[in-house]
């Protein structure tokens, strides 16, 4: 496995997070960015979508940062969104939503995906089909060797009786993959304490995901 | 989680991570803004939410800063100038289409000028229509009304430049147009902070008829004064330092501004075009001619990178023409005039112009994506689980058995989602309350049944006027007013007067002269169906008010009440809806279409199932299942009940 990429401090790190509205895509994005800031990253820029309240739409966000700015001004971070094929980490909260934005991934992308599906209403209404998980996995494996599914929603329900904690488990899992470099674990925890309700439970969920990640990524 | 957001209190030279809109709020605090009024609209609504959050948690701030959710944009902009005329620095955030609504008062406000105070409009453009019903290049208003336009790119520029905008406005007695976009407003970055300034406490209006009454002859004089003011701004441009020049030896250069600057920098780097000189304009109207001419003189070609209709390109071509510069101006011949740009798009176009190979990683990613794109299930935006608006559409479908002979005038609010499958029951959409207005014309020319939708906020925004006209002409229209208590679509701002129960929409309708009016609850679908059937038999304007709180808000409130009780050790009654004997008739999934219901296969048998973590227990599917396959399970019937609050 070649998923332990080495990053340079002047590299731009690119993270895509995708899911459906209400799953906490923006919350997790903010946590990573605040933690990157607390870890003294010199440049951070990321875009997210706000404003549509409904719970059912597709949501994607991009997080980008540089530990240290390059001396060459033309090599630094200028756009809040990632270019096609640019993701280092693709954090997916819903499998079909990972496919929807897979043009941002390439062979160097590490996919961390929650396997719980949320079929769109047209699927329930028999007006559309949801692809099999195996099909999704096969498609993504053509892009990169590093595709990892865990059932984080089930873990969240089992351990915390709260499906929403899925996102924190996924974050811990992704952190263990090594694909969010230069950010200290303690900084995530401090940010969780500062920004979220139920910090203890959220930290427990983060740790649970992290442990799971250690099993998978070593 | 502390209640005060420290980022708005940190002192000078500290750093904070902020999205563009938060940086604007911080900049306003540093500029000593005293008054803000706005009607919500993506991407500027959260400016107001941030002000509201700060005001709620800070009694001292409440003494010198006022934030109003206005009833519409025309009211907001005039409200703002009133406060400016008393001497305050005022902010008016609005979305691009909001500017259309505000343009009538704004055209006069520009003549009069906001002095002695200062006025900045934050206009949120939306290339790509990411959160709007249309896209337009709102920049052209600046040519018509002579408003200086500042275009920031990063959160830092948002924070720093909004202060410059206030100074410019105050010094030159002119409203300043601060133009962001969805991407600029909602991107987060590091912001170095400045010092917070308290506004002055006492204000006073001083009479000045020639300035404030733009009637003839003052209207003409103020127009002349406006030309003079914009020339004064132009003279000041070199001192402002808003434009940025990045050196390069190539004889092809680039002029850009706002977010396209970011895409341009990364695209050039990707293509290894690191010698191309770049002029990034921070202010796009008026333009500093000398600076642009100086830049163009060293070039054979200049590429203009801007989203939507050519604005800078037209101006720069004019400068070349008038000054006899032999520079080829390239822009919309290669770049699209619609949609949002991206690094990928700019990179592909620049590769073409410079005759370079585009990035292979990018091309491969796009090509492979195209090969499987068609198996991704479509996820149209739809109503939340348990939304009362969806339940209303269900009742309409049931009560209106001949959809052929029925026209449904849609409008803008969460009910726009009635356009998408599986609901698909709106026929057109124009703008806020355009649906009801068009229904008046329709009803004069056809005998079809005409139904119109409007939400509580849209009704107050511009809906009362068409309702009065419909009553006057006895139009045969059934109007549904969704009184869900919130401006839901844009993220749940207060509906002026409705959320706090200061006004009554049913009394307004009665006062307007509506004779047939019923208040109904869509969580009681059978009764609602009967009400609609009755309305169909009547002539004239019929109003059905759907009085049910937005399910998302109602459920948030209910869950927080349940949490509180549980923390106190109380037991709470719990109701669950469970499907046990599903006949796969599709009524709940296709006709109603609640997203908490999923299709699964259990023991080889296909059936519907309710996701308990997504169901909010509205009970509508239970009411409508024709096979009585949905059971209501009352887990602890004798414990404390927490129901949805009364709207
Ligand atoms: C002129 C204009 N201003 C603002 C908007 C943004 N906008 C879209 S929907 C909407 C809210 C409508 O609220 P309401 O009518 O109460 O419907 P709800 O979303 O609550 O169902 C607003 C403000 C717009 N589309 N046009
Ligand atoms: S936000 Fe409220 S009104 Fe809008 S779809 Fe959701 S429940 Fe319905
Ligand atoms: S009760 Fe039925 S209609 Fe209401 S939210 Fe639950 S599944 Fe949807």
Coordinates of N, CA and C in Angstrom, one line a residue, chain B residues 16 93 184 418 438:
Chain B
X16 N -7.6 35.6 12.9 CA -8.8 34.7 13.1 C -9.1 34.1 11.8
X93 N -26.6 44.6 3.1 CA -26.3 43.4 2.3 C -27.5 43.0 1.5
X184 N -16.8 34.0 -2.9 CA -16.1 34.9 -2.1 C -16.7 35.0 -0.7
X418 N -41.3 22.2 -5.4 CA -42.5 21.5 -6.0 C -42.2 21.3 -7.5
X438 N -48.7 36.7 -12.1 CA -48.9 36.1 -13.4 C -50.3 35.4 -13.4

